[in-house]
Coordinates of C-alpha atoms in Angstrom, one line a residue:
M1 CA 18.2 22.1 4.6
T2 CA 14.6 22.3 4.2
R3 CA 12.6 23.1 1.1
T4 CA 8.6 23.9 0.6
L5 CA 6.7 21.3 -1.8
A6 CA 4.0 23.1 -3.0
L7 CA 1.0 21.1 -5.3
L8 CA -1.2 23.9 -6.7
L9 CA -4.3 21.8 -7.6
G10 CA -7.4 23.1 -8.2
T11 CA -8.6 25.6 -5.1
I12 CA -5.5 24.6 -2.4
I13 CA -2.2 24.2 -1.9
V14 CA -0.7 20.8 -0.6
A15 CA 2.6 21.6 1.3
S16 CA 4.9 19.8 2.6
S17 CA 8.5 20.1 4.2
L18 CA 11.2 17.8 3.0
T19 CA 14.8 17.2 3.7
A20 CA 17.2 17.3 0.6
A21 CA 18.3 13.9 2.5
Q22 CA 15.5 12.5 2.3
A23 CA 14.6 9.5 -0.7
Q24 CA 11.8 11.1 -3.3
E25 CA 9.8 8.3 -3.3
L26 CA 7.1 6.9 -1.4
N27 CA 6.1 3.4 -0.8
L28 CA 2.4 2.8 -1.1
Y29 CA 0.5 -0.4 0.1
S30 CA -2.2 -0.7 -1.1
S31 CA -5.4 -3.0 -1.5
R32 CA -6.9 -0.9 -4.3
H33 CA -7.3 -2.9 -7.7
Y34 CA -8.4 -0.3 -10.2
D35 CA -6.5 0.0 -13.2
T36 CA -7.6 3.7 -13.5
D37 CA -5.5 4.9 -9.8
E38 CA -2.7 4.9 -12.6
R39 CA -3.9 8.6 -13.2
L40 CA -4.0 8.9 -9.6
Y41 CA -0.6 7.8 -9.3
S42 CA 1.4 9.5 -12.4
E43 CA -0.2 12.9 -11.7
F44 CA 1.4 12.9 -8.1
T45 CA 4.8 11.7 -9.1
E46 CA 4.1 14.4 -12.1
L47 CA 3.5 17.3 -9.8
T48 CA 6.2 16.3 -6.8
G49 CA 8.8 14.2 -8.0
I50 CA 8.0 12.1 -5.9
A51 CA 8.1 8.1 -7.3
I52 CA 5.9 5.6 -6.1
N53 CA 7.2 2.6 -5.1
R54 CA 3.7 0.3 -5.4
I55 CA 2.8 -3.2 -3.1
E56 CA -0.5 -4.3 -4.1
G57 CA -1.9 -7.4 -2.7
N58 CA -5.4 -8.2 -0.2
A59 CA -5.8 -6.0 2.6
D60 CA -5.5 -8.5 5.4
E61 CA -2.3 -9.8 3.4
L62 CA -0.7 -5.9 3.5
I63 CA -1.7 -5.4 7.4
A64 CA 0.2 -8.9 8.3
R65 CA 2.8 -7.8 5.9
M66 CA 3.7 -4.4 8.1
E67 CA 3.0 -6.1 11.3
A68 CA 5.9 -8.8 10.5
E69 CA 8.1 -6.4 9.2
G70 CA 7.7 -3.9 12.0
E71 CA 9.8 -0.9 12.7
N72 CA 12.4 -2.0 9.5
S73 CA 8.5 -2.1 7.6
P74 CA 9.2 0.2 4.2
A75 CA 5.7 0.9 4.4
D76 CA 4.6 5.2 4.3
V77 CA 1.3 4.5 3.0
F78 CA -1.3 1.6 3.7
L79 CA -4.2 2.2 1.2
T80 CA -7.6 0.6 1.2
V81 CA -11.4 -0.3 0.5
D82 CA -13.1 -0.5 3.8
T83 CA -13.5 1.2 7.4
V84 CA -12.9 -2.3 9.4
R85 CA -9.2 -2.9 7.6
L86 CA -8.3 0.8 8.4
A87 CA -9.7 0.4 11.9
R88 CA -7.6 -3.0 12.5
A89 CA -4.6 -1.3 11.1
T90 CA -4.8 1.5 13.6
D91 CA -5.7 -1.0 16.3
M92 CA -2.6 -3.0 15.9
G93 CA -0.2 0.2 16.2
L94 CA 0.3 0.1 12.5
L95 CA -1.4 3.5 11.4
Q96 CA 0.2 7.0 12.8
P97 CA -2.0 9.9 13.4
V98 CA -1.3 12.7 11.5
E99 CA -1.3 16.5 12.2
S100 CA -2.8 18.1 8.5
D101 CA -4.4 21.5 8.5
V102 CA -5.6 20.6 4.7
L103 CA -6.6 16.9 5.4
E104 CA -9.0 18.8 8.4
A105 CA -10.1 21.5 5.6
R106 CA -11.1 19.3 2.8
I107 CA -12.1 15.8 4.7
P108 CA -15.4 15.9 6.9
A109 CA -15.1 15.2 10.5
Y110 CA -16.9 11.7 10.0
L111 CA -14.6 10.9 6.9
Q112 CA -11.9 10.6 9.5
D113 CA -10.8 8.3 12.5
D114 CA -11.4 10.4 16.1
E115 CA -7.5 10.4 16.5
N116 CA -6.2 11.5 12.7
H117 CA -4.9 7.6 11.9
W118 CA -6.5 7.5 9.1
F119 CA -8.9 9.4 6.2
G120 CA -11.4 8.7 3.7
F121 CA -11.0 9.7 0.4
S122 CA -13.8 8.5 -1.6
Q123 CA -17.5 6.6 -1.1
R124 CA -19.5 4.4 -2.2
S125 CA -23.4 4.0 -1.2
R126 CA -24.5 0.7 -0.1
I127 CA -28.4 0.6 -1.4
L128 CA -30.8 -1.9 -2.4
F129 CA -31.7 -2.8 -6.2
Y130 CA -34.6 -4.6 -7.3
D131 CA -36.6 -6.1 -10.1
R132 CA -38.6 -3.7 -11.8
N133 CA -40.5 -6.1 -13.3
D134 CA -41.3 -8.6 -10.6
V135 CA -41.1 -6.0 -7.4
E136 CA -43.7 -3.6 -7.3
N137 CA -43.6 -2.5 -3.7
P138 CA -39.6 -2.4 -3.3
P139 CA -37.9 -1.8 0.3
R140 CA -37.4 1.5 1.4
T141 CA -35.3 1.0 4.1
Y142 CA -33.0 -2.0 5.1
Q143 CA -35.1 -2.7 8.0
D144 CA -37.7 -3.6 5.0
L145 CA -35.4 -6.2 4.1
A146 CA -36.7 -8.4 7.3
N147 CA -40.4 -8.2 5.9
P148 CA -42.2 -11.2 5.7
E149 CA -43.2 -10.4 2.1
Y150 CA -39.6 -10.1 0.3
E151 CA -39.4 -13.9 1.8
G152 CA -36.7 -15.7 -1.3
M153 CA -36.4 -13.2 -3.0
V154 CA -33.6 -11.4 -1.2
C155 CA -29.5 -11.7 -2.2
I156 CA -26.8 -10.5 -0.7
R157 CA -22.9 -11.0 0.1
S158 CA -21.3 -13.5 3.1
S159 CA -21.1 -12.5 6.7
S160 CA -17.2 -12.6 5.9
N161 CA -17.5 -9.8 3.8
V162 CA -16.3 -6.3 5.0
Y163 CA -19.5 -4.3 3.5
T164 CA -22.0 -6.7 5.4
Q165 CA -19.9 -6.6 8.6
N166 CA -20.3 -2.8 7.9
I167 CA -23.6 -2.1 7.2
V168 CA -24.8 -4.4 10.2
A169 CA -22.3 -2.4 12.2
A170 CA -23.9 0.9 10.9
L171 CA -26.7 -0.4 11.8
I172 CA -25.9 -1.6 16.0
A173 CA -25.1 2.0 15.9
H174 CA -28.2 3.6 15.3
L175 CA -30.6 0.9 16.4
G176 CA -28.8 -1.3 19.2
V177 CA -28.2 -4.9 19.4
E178 CA -31.1 -6.4 20.3
A179 CA -33.2 -4.9 17.2
T180 CA -30.3 -6.0 14.5
Q181 CA -30.0 -9.5 15.9
E182 CA -33.7 -9.6 14.9
W183 CA -33.0 -8.0 11.4
A184 CA -30.4 -10.1 10.8
T185 CA -32.2 -13.4 11.5
A186 CA -35.3 -12.3 9.7
V187 CA -33.2 -11.4 6.3
V188 CA -31.5 -15.1 6.4
G189 CA -35.3 -16.2 6.2
N190 CA -35.9 -14.4 3.2
F191 CA -32.6 -15.4 0.8
A192 CA -32.9 -16.3 -2.6
R193 CA -30.0 -18.1 -2.2
D194 CA -27.1 -18.7 0.2
P195 CA -24.7 -15.6 -0.1
Q196 CA -21.9 -16.4 -2.8
G197 CA -19.9 -13.8 -5.5
G198 CA -19.2 -10.3 -4.9
D199 CA -21.6 -7.2 -5.4
T200 CA -21.5 -7.6 -9.4
D201 CA -22.7 -10.6 -8.6
Q202 CA -25.9 -10.0 -7.0
L203 CA -26.8 -7.4 -9.1
R204 CA -26.5 -9.8 -12.3
G205 CA -29.0 -12.0 -9.9
I206 CA -31.9 -9.3 -10.5
V207 CA -31.0 -10.1 -14.4
S208 CA -30.6 -14.1 -14.1
G209 CA -34.1 -13.7 -12.6
E210 CA -32.6 -15.7 -9.3
C211 CA -33.0 -12.7 -6.7
D212 CA -35.5 -10.3 -7.0
I213 CA -34.0 -7.7 -4.6
A214 CA -29.8 -6.9 -4.0
M215 CA -28.0 -5.2 -2.1
S216 CA -24.8 -3.4 -3.4
N217 CA -22.3 -0.5 -3.7
T218 CA -23.1 1.9 -5.9
Y219 CA -20.0 1.9 -7.9
Y220 CA -20.7 -1.4 -9.1
F221 CA -23.8 -0.5 -10.8
G222 CA -22.2 2.8 -12.5
R223 CA -19.7 0.9 -13.5
A224 CA -22.5 -0.4 -15.9
I225 CA -23.7 2.2 -16.9
R226 CA -20.4 3.9 -18.0
T227 CA -19.1 0.8 -19.7
E228 CA -19.6 -2.8 -20.6
V229 CA -20.0 -5.4 -17.6
D230 CA -21.0 -8.5 -19.1
G231 CA -24.3 -10.1 -17.2
L232 CA -25.4 -6.3 -16.1
S233 CA -25.1 -3.6 -18.7
G234 CA -27.3 -5.0 -21.7
S235 CA -30.1 -4.9 -18.7
L236 CA -30.0 -2.3 -16.9
D237 CA -33.3 -1.3 -17.8
M238 CA -34.5 -4.0 -15.7
V239 CA -33.2 -3.1 -12.6
G240 CA -34.2 -0.1 -10.5
W241 CA -32.9 1.3 -7.0
V242 CA -33.7 2.7 -4.1
F243 CA -31.3 4.6 -1.6
P244 CA -32.2 3.3 2.0
N245 CA -33.5 5.5 4.8
Q246 CA -34.4 8.8 3.5
N247 CA -36.0 9.7 6.4
D248 CA -34.2 8.7 8.7
L249 CA -30.5 7.6 8.9
G250 CA -29.6 7.9 5.2
A251 CA -28.1 5.6 2.7
H252 CA -25.4 3.7 4.5
M253 CA -21.3 4.5 3.1
N254 CA -18.7 2.9 2.5
I255 CA -15.1 4.6 1.8
S256 CA -12.0 4.0 0.6
G257 CA -9.5 5.5 2.7
G258 CA -5.9 5.5 4.0
G259 CA -3.2 6.6 6.3
V260 CA 0.7 7.0 7.2
A261 CA 2.3 3.9 8.2
A262 CA 3.7 3.8 11.8
H263 CA 7.5 3.8 10.8
A264 CA 7.0 5.7 7.4
P265 CA 10.7 5.9 6.1
N266 CA 9.6 8.9 4.3
R267 CA 6.6 10.6 6.4
D268 CA 6.7 13.9 4.5
N269 CA 6.2 12.3 1.3
A270 CA 3.1 10.3 2.5
I271 CA 1.3 13.5 4.1
A272 CA 2.0 15.2 1.0
F273 CA 0.7 12.0 -1.0
L274 CA -2.6 11.8 1.5
E275 CA -3.1 15.5 1.1
Y276 CA -3.1 14.8 -2.7
L277 CA -5.7 12.2 -2.3
A278 CA -7.8 15.5 -1.2
S279 CA -7.4 17.9 -3.9
D280 CA -10.1 18.8 -6.3
Q281 CA -8.3 17.1 -9.0
A282 CA -7.3 13.7 -7.3
Q283 CA -11.7 13.5 -5.9
E284 CA -12.6 14.0 -9.7
Y285 CA -10.3 10.8 -10.6
F286 CA -12.0 9.0 -7.9
S287 CA -15.6 9.3 -9.6
A288 CA -14.7 9.6 -13.2
G289 CA -12.5 6.9 -13.3
N290 CA -14.1 4.3 -10.6
D291 CA -17.5 5.5 -10.0
E292 CA -17.3 6.3 -6.8
Y293 CA -18.5 9.5 -4.5
P294 CA -15.7 12.3 -3.5
A295 CA -15.1 12.4 -0.1
V296 CA -14.4 16.2 -0.4
P297 CA -18.1 18.1 -1.0
G298 CA -18.4 20.2 -3.6
V299 CA -16.5 18.2 -5.8
A300 CA -18.1 17.4 -9.3
L301 CA -19.6 14.0 -10.2
S302 CA -19.0 11.4 -13.0
P303 CA -21.7 11.5 -15.1
S304 CA -22.5 7.4 -14.3
V305 CA -22.3 8.3 -10.7
A306 CA -24.6 11.5 -11.4
S307 CA -27.3 9.6 -12.9
L308 CA -28.0 7.7 -9.7
G309 CA -29.8 11.0 -8.4
I310 CA -29.2 12.6 -5.0
F311 CA -29.8 11.4 -2.1
R312 CA -29.6 11.7 2.0
P313 CA -26.1 10.0 3.2
D314 CA -26.1 8.4 6.8
T315 CA -23.1 11.1 8.2
I316 CA -22.7 8.6 11.3
D317 CA -18.9 8.6 12.8
L318 CA -17.1 6.5 10.8
S319 CA -15.5 5.8 13.6
E320 CA -18.4 4.8 15.6
I321 CA -19.1 2.0 13.0
A322 CA -15.6 0.5 13.2
D323 CA -16.0 0.2 17.1
N324 CA -19.6 -2.1 16.2
V325 CA -17.6 -4.3 14.0
D326 CA -16.6 -7.1 16.6
A327 CA -20.8 -7.1 17.7
A328 CA -21.5 -7.2 13.7
V329 CA -20.0 -10.6 13.4
D330 CA -21.6 -12.3 16.4
V331 CA -25.0 -11.1 14.9
L332 CA -24.3 -12.3 11.8
N333 CA -23.0 -15.6 13.1
N334 CA -25.8 -16.0 15.4
A335 CA -28.6 -15.4 12.6
G336 CA -27.0 -18.3 10.9
W337 CA -25.7 -15.6 7.9
E338 CA -23.5 -17.5 5.8

């Protein structure tokens, strides 16, 4: 016996057929670690009656767990914060393609896997920050980070970080391997220090005077605007920012996204959850709760995000970036990027 599950959320209805014999639950494997996501989960349960059982951890650990569990895996949805891990899960056969009119209509094509194994639900722009007091001529493009004038000024994350791998993969897609190799080698020569810490640490480096220029995802800075962040929030006036490549490539975008597990025991519930994440209400939570950009066009931005200004994003297909990650790792290694 089949009944229709209809979720009236903003301007759309999320619909999914659920069998009466199927347990009203969803097993979510998530590497998102944000307390504000609690609102997302509780509202989905309130609207649908579907309880969410969460397994949280490092994305690589969750991927290894799903692989080890095989066909007996209880995972219904894999949710993580970067294209690299979503592509890896897809290549390992851990995600299944999803046919959903709601997702197709709501999520822009460039934020979807080519075969619909995964979808992006929120975005963060990876941009350049600088010390307003010391940098009169900040870099305007990613390529500018290689300029000799910035020698000893740049702080950036390690080569093992997926954000670093993503931006280099994007540059390979745009510029080719040879040009990106030259760029990466020159950027290493401009390091103010060996790569260390997370994005917030790069921004703190500007405040402490250790760095003059840093690369970070926007939501780390947006968080410091919205709430108190040690070593950063009290000194925001000295930090300027640039959305790079506004006359050509656009600013690089990282995503948080997810897909339905290959052996999902609650497949219909999993699809309903992904459709919910594409709703207006959930999209607003991503922005208001975690200072991210919605994936769905036209959804209102939170004040902290809106205050960063309007910019042109890079709309390259994320699948193309995922295809170049291995080449990006080689480029970083060859450049001596620690």
